[in-house]
């Protein structure tokens, strides 16, 4: 009978060679490609790259929207790079709101862990899909569509959102309109909002122009 | 020497078998799949399926936005189904505006054919990328990001937009906020707009709630 | 000034045309394609298609593995069809185990909601990535790699797993080896397990041959 | 201790539900989608759908090119539908030639099993990559580039080509130019070939116009 | 009431982190990946990266084909890198021809802006799809198939072609056959063209061998 | 008539620009991306990058499994990088076995060149697809599913496997369970195997813990 050592050596050698594309833990210091971050060398990867504890801590909701969004995208959680998945924790104090926003690069499934949340998205055909979710409910928001979440009860709500991308992006409508240097007349012309309304919210959100 | 007829027959037979996946002209009457419309039978496909004249005619800009958007997506132009590309014609009368909108399913390149157009998109990092384009200029709007186009001169402008999807979708911000039955208090809570402003624009755009 | 009605009509018409590819709610009665289930007609889609309450209920862990896996894949939750995302609820009683398994079609992120779970995956290079996760921790399991989860404490544990596919599949190692009609000699030859061991587990799990 | 039967039942039920997307054996009678053929119902799938014997038989090389191409694309071998892979058998008698051609939908790796084959592809930069392959050699032809294979010895050659698509297509240059109804003046204008040359080859290959 | 400053700071911080995958402007000096060029650092990206004026200038048609092809692929227009879209300007003097060619990496939609153009592609099944396009017409050429365009009138024609790839490639048939060092006997064997014809065109186009 | 030199110069210039994305020969020394290895500079690519002779040599089957697996993945054969295809040679001495394994990143088609091979895969629904293949037969193993191959005759068998990925990976079940440092109690808990069985095979295969 042949030696097991030979078997072990030859197959291990082979599988070592093949292993590098099982995963691609993000090396945040190297140049990105259209497919995501460059890969950390496999030899330096440890289990710590695949585990993240940052979503176990409540976000700080002491702000104007009474809400906190804590991401575990590839930038925060390098282990998901290239795998087409990521998570976010959402804390909503009573009265808390995640204002209208989109994720340009991925679809989302929201899971309510505590409390109740009213959520909606609007389709290209301008249909509103609106629902109040209770603990344990999940709701899907298809890629790129405007949607929001608001606390639907008098108690703090917690939810986790999963995305079909390791870096789905986040574009908050109010920020697009009122928190940058886009000139007020252009905002007015492209939204039909009144100048006074625009100036008021630019004041609140720090926009100029 | 062997007969050419044998060669012709055997290879034609082969290529007939292989041909069906060169293209997938949309059959709009059959159920769709996540990858697009079902394919028309290859035997019924003619050159007319691959040519479209609908973008050669100026759109009617006699409307509130003084603009017209004429699509050649897979629904209007079945030949692009499954090929990851489509076009739109844009007519902008003086003062014309394509209000803030997104395409949830694709990136866009705008090509100005006549006149001048000021266009901008905003990134997830809230940077504004704003430019006035003259005839012959092209500008790219990455997938899913809010953007707009406005006529930048005193003469009619014409542009063509190309998309990286046969069905990129179109979500117009004002329609999302003011032209459906999303309740005014929810719009207010998720945009910070004043109730009066919302009611005013719901009146203009036909929204209820 | 132009009538708002004209604006509303022309743009709504346009966006209706473009809307069908925002999402593709599964029609489970129609033939599937390689990209997923066929799409339900958009006119019949309601918010109920995008919300699922089946993960809010604890699974029954009164079984040999003291665990329950409750899926919200496209088959159970048609709204995720074609969107590259789905969820599963995992209940682990004390001593509960989700035995070695793979998801052939997607990567997974596990989120611990209650209790503690020891989880691991093994790479192609045969490295073990093993960690005990506490409440709030997340861990990623790259696509197609063998992995497991076991309750790491004396109390019931709950977790949710997100997948980068609407139908990631599930292949349980013990089922592959011991719960079908694969002949015992072939199982032995291809696993090096002893015949007696195989026969014992075939007896427990209902395998024949 | 809990009954194994409960465990078996509950998990089998689960995996049955999840199983349909492991594969998508082509149903050639149903409408195609851009992603491939519709799927045969899983309950009707047998091992025969995943095995094909058609490539074990030598093709008939008694023709003008002294070559035979026997495909195992999704149309002939429905088990590969949706899996991004297919094969072809190539028989080349002495003097045999597979004339210049492309596969519009996939890359190819050629494996020589018997004899010697001279093969080449030309890149977009117009570099020629030419090599005579002996038994056991493999050569890759990147997607969509024109390439050919000719018998390089005095004995019959056999090769198998693998493709990165279940339906890569096949476009033979001579057929494009000389075996259809494309008018001779257009062929001349778009190839710079002499009219006499075109008419001669149209005669051989059955082209009209 | 909470301070707006807190809100602004926390959300901006978040969106900055998430922003990097909105786009991937090509850094032409870094190594490429299979998904395209490496990304320029987001902090160095300006609107100039997303706008290109090179297609506004007529190409020089004083050449043997009386035609000019001016690309705006990722190499010339780095803003499209990774976005699956690019453009080309086509100028055709009277009698101008874009000879038979393919784009190995993408489908094309041609838009005629001025004049008339006769275009055709041939499918794997050897069907010819031929049409004379007038101003405003669009025609789609599915990925990888041989096609051509010729000026169909007595006046200069202008067209723009959009592609479903940022780097679709371009392979011109005459260049493949007659403008490199592929030996004449091999060209003859793999095309059935006469030796004299090949030598004549090698002379015109600079081929050797 | 215009000078051919002008034509040649202008079009070659153009095609040089466009050529870089025809292929992406792996540069194994640069950082990987999720889409594969970085690309070697096109100017340094030669035909040798696209040809590989390593599969023409019989693997050494003098080992415990009486089998050898010789890969031509992107790591060994850089020309396939980014092209979604690769090959493996399989040598099976009489009694030879490729034990239960998966390829996490791709589907496989097995082609028997010599001898007879019994192969099987198991689906998520726990159906066994088992067949003895003779010379010339092909069998497809869908992505990520556990499968095996064993010599079915008294003579050496040779087969080639093609994959739908340039780096499909390889995970051998026995290695996962018995050839690393995964603690024996965890292996037992997650496989139901007896402790004695596990310790025995850990001894053979070099596992610890």
Short mmCIF file of N, CA, C and O in Angstrom, two decimals, chain C residues 29 31-37 60-66 69-71 73 75-76 81 88 99 104 167-170 172 175 179 204-206, chain D residues 1-12 14-22 24 30 33 35-42 81-83:
data_model
loop_
_atom_site.label_atom_id
_atom_site.label_comp_id
_atom_site.label_asym_id
_atom_site.label_seq_id
_atom_site.Cartn_x
_atom_site.Cartn_y
_atom_site.Cartn_z
N UNK C 29 -45.74 29.15 -10.53
CA UNK C 29 -46.45 28.19 -11.39
C UNK C 29 -45.90 28.15 -12.81
O UNK C 29 -46.23 27.25 -13.57
N UNK C 31 -42.73 28.19 -15.80
CA UNK C 31 -41.40 27.55 -15.90
C UNK C 31 -40.30 28.50 -15.42
O UNK C 31 -40.35 29.70 -15.66
N UNK C 32 -39.32 27.93 -14.76
CA UNK C 32 -38.16 28.70 -14.34
C UNK C 32 -37.20 28.92 -15.50
O UNK C 32 -37.20 28.17 -16.47
N UNK C 33 -36.31 29.89 -15.34
CA UNK C 33 -35.19 30.08 -16.24
C UNK C 33 -33.91 29.97 -15.42
O UNK C 33 -33.97 29.94 -14.19
N UNK C 34 -32.75 29.91 -16.08
CA UNK C 34 -31.51 29.87 -15.30
C UNK C 34 -31.34 31.08 -14.38
O UNK C 34 -30.58 31.03 -13.40
N UNK C 35 -32.05 32.17 -14.67
CA UNK C 35 -31.92 33.37 -13.84
C UNK C 35 -32.94 33.42 -12.70
O UNK C 35 -32.95 34.37 -11.93
N UNK C 36 -33.78 32.40 -12.58
CA UNK C 36 -34.77 32.38 -11.51
C UNK C 36 -36.16 32.11 -12.04
O UNK C 36 -36.36 31.73 -13.19
N UNK C 37 -37.14 32.32 -11.17
CA UNK C 37 -38.54 32.10 -11.54
C UNK C 37 -39.01 33.15 -12.53
O UNK C 37 -38.45 34.26 -12.59
N UNK C 60 -39.35 24.72 15.05
CA UNK C 60 -39.49 23.60 15.98
C UNK C 60 -38.16 22.86 16.11
O UNK C 60 -37.70 22.22 15.17
N UNK C 61 -37.56 22.95 17.29
CA UNK C 61 -36.24 22.33 17.49
C UNK C 61 -36.33 20.97 18.18
O UNK C 61 -35.33 20.44 18.66
N UNK C 62 -37.54 20.42 18.25
CA UNK C 62 -37.70 19.10 18.87
C UNK C 62 -37.34 18.01 17.88
O UNK C 62 -38.20 17.26 17.42
N UNK C 63 -36.10 17.93 17.54
CA UNK C 63 -35.64 16.93 16.58
C UNK C 63 -34.22 16.51 16.95
O UNK C 63 -33.65 17.00 17.93
N UNK C 64 -33.68 15.66 16.16
CA UNK C 64 -32.40 15.05 16.52
C UNK C 64 -31.25 16.06 16.56
O UNK C 64 -30.31 15.92 17.33
N UNK C 65 -31.36 17.10 15.75
CA UNK C 65 -30.29 18.10 15.76
C UNK C 65 -30.61 19.28 16.67
O UNK C 65 -29.81 20.20 16.81
N UNK C 66 -31.79 19.25 17.30
CA UNK C 66 -32.19 20.33 18.20
C UNK C 66 -32.05 21.69 17.53
O UNK C 66 -31.61 22.67 18.15
N UNK C 69 -34.25 25.27 10.74
CA UNK C 69 -33.84 26.21 9.71
C UNK C 69 -35.08 26.61 8.93
O UNK C 69 -35.73 25.76 8.34
N UNK C 70 -35.44 27.90 8.97
CA UNK C 70 -36.65 28.37 8.31
C UNK C 70 -36.25 29.32 7.19
O UNK C 70 -35.77 30.42 7.43
N UNK C 71 -36.44 28.89 5.94
CA UNK C 71 -35.95 29.71 4.82
C UNK C 71 -36.94 30.77 4.35
O UNK C 71 -38.16 30.58 4.42
N UNK C 73 -36.35 31.94 1.03
CA UNK C 73 -35.76 31.97 -0.31
C UNK C 73 -36.87 32.40 -1.29
O UNK C 73 -38.01 32.65 -0.89
N UNK C 75 -38.60 30.76 -3.21
CA UNK C 75 -39.76 29.88 -3.20
C UNK C 75 -40.75 30.25 -2.10
O UNK C 75 -41.97 30.19 -2.29
N UNK C 76 -40.22 30.62 -0.93
CA UNK C 76 -41.10 31.00 0.19
C UNK C 76 -41.44 32.49 0.16
O UNK C 76 -42.48 32.90 0.64
N UNK C 81 -37.09 37.16 -5.71
CA UNK C 81 -36.68 36.53 -6.97
C UNK C 81 -35.93 37.50 -7.88
O UNK C 81 -36.39 38.61 -8.14
N UNK C 88 -32.64 33.42 6.02
CA UNK C 88 -33.03 32.19 6.71
C UNK C 88 -33.01 32.49 8.20
O UNK C 88 -32.17 33.24 8.67
N UNK C 99 -25.59 20.82 11.09
CA UNK C 99 -24.43 20.01 10.70
C UNK C 99 -23.70 20.59 9.48
O UNK C 99 -24.23 21.47 8.80
N UNK C 104 -24.56 25.87 -2.43
CA UNK C 104 -23.83 25.87 -3.71
C UNK C 104 -23.93 27.19 -4.46
O UNK C 104 -23.05 27.51 -5.24
N UNK C 167 -31.89 32.04 -4.26
CA UNK C 167 -32.07 30.59 -4.13
C UNK C 167 -30.70 29.95 -3.96
O UNK C 167 -30.18 29.31 -4.87
N UNK C 168 -30.07 30.13 -2.79
CA UNK C 168 -28.69 29.68 -2.63
C UNK C 168 -28.52 28.17 -2.56
O UNK C 168 -27.42 27.67 -2.73
N UNK C 169 -29.60 27.45 -2.31
CA UNK C 169 -29.49 26.00 -2.16
C UNK C 169 -28.93 25.64 -0.80
O UNK C 169 -28.44 26.48 -0.04
N UNK C 170 -29.07 24.38 -0.45
CA UNK C 170 -28.56 23.86 0.82
C UNK C 170 -28.24 22.39 0.62
O UNK C 170 -29.10 21.61 0.23
N UNK C 172 -26.69 19.33 2.80
CA UNK C 172 -26.26 18.88 4.12
C UNK C 172 -25.41 17.62 3.95
O UNK C 172 -25.87 16.62 3.37
N UNK C 175 -26.74 14.21 4.80
CA UNK C 175 -27.77 13.76 3.88
C UNK C 175 -27.15 13.20 2.59
O UNK C 175 -27.60 12.20 2.04
N UNK C 179 -28.38 9.58 3.63
CA UNK C 179 -29.84 9.66 3.60
C UNK C 179 -30.42 9.46 2.20
O UNK C 179 -31.55 9.86 1.94
N UNK C 204 -29.76 5.49 10.88
CA UNK C 204 -30.35 6.64 11.58
C UNK C 204 -31.06 7.58 10.63
O UNK C 204 -32.15 8.08 10.91
N UNK C 205 -30.45 7.83 9.47
CA UNK C 205 -30.95 8.89 8.58
C UNK C 205 -31.82 8.39 7.44
O UNK C 205 -32.28 9.16 6.61
N UNK C 206 -32.02 7.07 7.40
CA UNK C 206 -32.98 6.56 6.41
C UNK C 206 -32.38 6.22 5.06
O UNK C 206 -33.12 5.99 4.10
N UNK D 1 -34.60 11.08 23.86
CA UNK D 1 -34.02 11.51 22.56
C UNK D 1 -35.11 11.64 21.49
O UNK D 1 -36.08 10.89 21.45
N UNK D 2 -34.94 12.65 20.62
CA UNK D 2 -35.94 12.92 19.58
C UNK D 2 -35.86 11.86 18.48
O UNK D 2 -34.81 11.28 18.24
N UNK D 3 -36.96 11.69 17.83
CA UNK D 3 -37.01 10.70 16.75
C UNK D 3 -36.25 11.17 15.53
O UNK D 3 -36.40 12.31 15.09
N UNK D 4 -35.43 10.29 14.99
CA UNK D 4 -34.75 10.65 13.73
C UNK D 4 -35.73 10.96 12.61
O UNK D 4 -35.43 11.73 11.72
N UNK D 5 -36.88 10.34 12.69
CA UNK D 5 -37.85 10.55 11.61
C UNK D 5 -38.23 12.03 11.49
O UNK D 5 -38.37 12.58 10.40
N UNK D 6 -38.39 12.67 12.63
CA UNK D 6 -38.75 14.10 12.60
C UNK D 6 -37.65 14.90 11.93
O UNK D 6 -37.88 15.75 11.09
N UNK D 7 -36.44 14.58 12.29
CA UNK D 7 -35.32 15.29 11.71
C UNK D 7 -35.29 15.09 10.20
O UNK D 7 -35.17 16.03 9.41
N UNK D 8 -35.44 13.86 9.82
CA UNK D 8 -35.39 13.54 8.39
C UNK D 8 -36.47 14.28 7.64
O UNK D 8 -36.25 14.90 6.62
N UNK D 9 -37.65 14.22 8.17
CA UNK D 9 -38.77 14.83 7.45
C UNK D 9 -38.58 16.33 7.30
O UNK D 9 -38.69 16.89 6.22
N UNK D 10 -38.25 16.97 8.39
CA UNK D 10 -38.20 18.43 8.33
C UNK D 10 -37.08 18.92 7.44
O UNK D 10 -37.25 19.86 6.66
N UNK D 11 -35.94 18.29 7.48
CA UNK D 11 -34.84 18.78 6.66
C UNK D 11 -35.01 18.41 5.19
O UNK D 11 -34.67 19.17 4.32
N UNK D 12 -35.54 17.26 4.94
CA UNK D 12 -35.77 16.89 3.55
C UNK D 12 -36.77 17.84 2.91
O UNK D 12 -36.62 18.27 1.77
N UNK D 14 -37.26 20.81 3.68
CA UNK D 14 -36.57 22.08 3.43
C UNK D 14 -35.70 21.99 2.19
O UNK D 14 -35.75 22.83 1.30
N UNK D 15 -34.92 20.95 2.12
CA UNK D 15 -33.98 20.91 1.00
C UNK D 15 -34.71 20.67 -0.33
O UNK D 15 -34.27 21.15 -1.36
N UNK D 16 -35.83 19.99 -0.30
CA UNK D 16 -36.61 19.87 -1.52
C UNK D 16 -37.02 21.24 -2.03
O UNK D 16 -36.93 21.55 -3.20
N UNK D 17 -37.47 22.07 -1.12
CA UNK D 17 -37.89 23.40 -1.52
C UNK D 17 -36.75 24.19 -2.13
O UNK D 17 -36.93 24.93 -3.07
N UNK D 18 -35.59 24.02 -1.58
CA UNK D 18 -34.48 24.86 -2.01
C UNK D 18 -33.79 24.33 -3.25
O UNK D 18 -32.95 24.99 -3.84
N UNK D 19 -34.15 23.15 -3.68
CA UNK D 19 -33.31 22.43 -4.63
C UNK D 19 -33.40 22.91 -6.06
O UNK D 19 -32.51 22.66 -6.84
N UNK D 20 -34.46 23.55 -6.42
CA UNK D 20 -34.71 23.77 -7.84
C UNK D 20 -33.65 24.58 -8.55
O UNK D 20 -33.54 24.52 -9.77
N UNK D 21 -32.88 25.37 -7.84
CA UNK D 21 -31.89 26.18 -8.55
C UNK D 21 -30.49 25.57 -8.58
O UNK D 21 -29.54 26.24 -8.95
N UNK D 22 -30.34 24.32 -8.15
CA UNK D 22 -29.04 23.66 -8.33
C UNK D 22 -28.66 23.60 -9.80
O UNK D 22 -27.50 23.69 -10.17
N UNK D 24 -30.59 23.72 -14.09
CA UNK D 24 -31.74 24.11 -14.92
C UNK D 24 -31.61 23.37 -16.24
O UNK D 24 -31.18 23.93 -17.24
N UNK D 30 -39.97 25.04 -24.47
CA UNK D 30 -40.53 26.25 -23.87
C UNK D 30 -39.77 27.48 -24.37
O UNK D 30 -38.68 27.36 -24.92
N UNK D 33 -35.17 32.47 -22.50
CA UNK D 33 -34.97 33.79 -21.92
C UNK D 33 -33.54 34.23 -22.28
O UNK D 33 -32.76 33.43 -22.78
N UNK D 35 -31.20 34.42 -20.45
CA UNK D 35 -30.26 33.64 -19.66
C UNK D 35 -30.17 32.18 -20.11
O UNK D 35 -29.42 31.40 -19.54
N UNK D 36 -30.94 31.80 -21.12
CA UNK D 36 -30.90 30.43 -21.62
C UNK D 36 -32.29 29.83 -21.74
O UNK D 36 -33.30 30.53 -21.64
N UNK D 37 -32.31 28.53 -21.92
CA UNK D 37 -33.58 27.83 -22.06
C UNK D 37 -34.32 27.78 -20.72
O UNK D 37 -33.72 27.89 -19.65
N UNK D 38 -35.63 27.59 -20.80
CA UNK D 38 -36.43 27.34 -19.60
C UNK D 38 -36.02 26.01 -18.98
O UNK D 38 -35.43 25.15 -19.64
N UNK D 39 -36.33 25.85 -17.70
CA UNK D 39 -35.91 24.65 -16.97
C UNK D 39 -36.98 23.56 -17.04
O UNK D 39 -38.16 23.82 -16.82
N UNK D 40 -36.52 22.37 -17.28
CA UNK D 40 -37.34 21.17 -17.13
C UNK D 40 -37.76 21.07 -15.66
O UNK D 40 -36.99 21.46 -14.76
N UNK D 41 -38.92 20.56 -15.38
CA UNK D 41 -39.34 20.41 -13.98
C UNK D 41 -38.38 19.49 -13.25
O UNK D 41 -38.08 18.40 -13.75
N UNK D 42 -37.90 19.89 -12.08
CA UNK D 42 -36.93 19.06 -11.35
C UNK D 42 -37.38 17.62 -11.16
O UNK D 42 -36.56 16.69 -11.23
N UNK D 81 -27.37 23.71 -19.60
CA UNK D 81 -28.11 24.98 -19.68
C UNK D 81 -27.96 25.79 -18.39
O UNK D 81 -28.17 25.28 -17.29
N UNK D 82 -27.58 27.02 -18.53
CA UNK D 82 -27.47 27.92 -17.37
C UNK D 82 -26.21 27.74 -16.56
O UNK D 82 -26.00 28.47 -15.60
N UNK D 83 -25.35 26.80 -16.93
CA UNK D 83 -24.17 26.52 -16.11
C UNK D 83 -22.88 27.14 -16.67
O UNK D 83 -21.82 27.02 -16.07
#
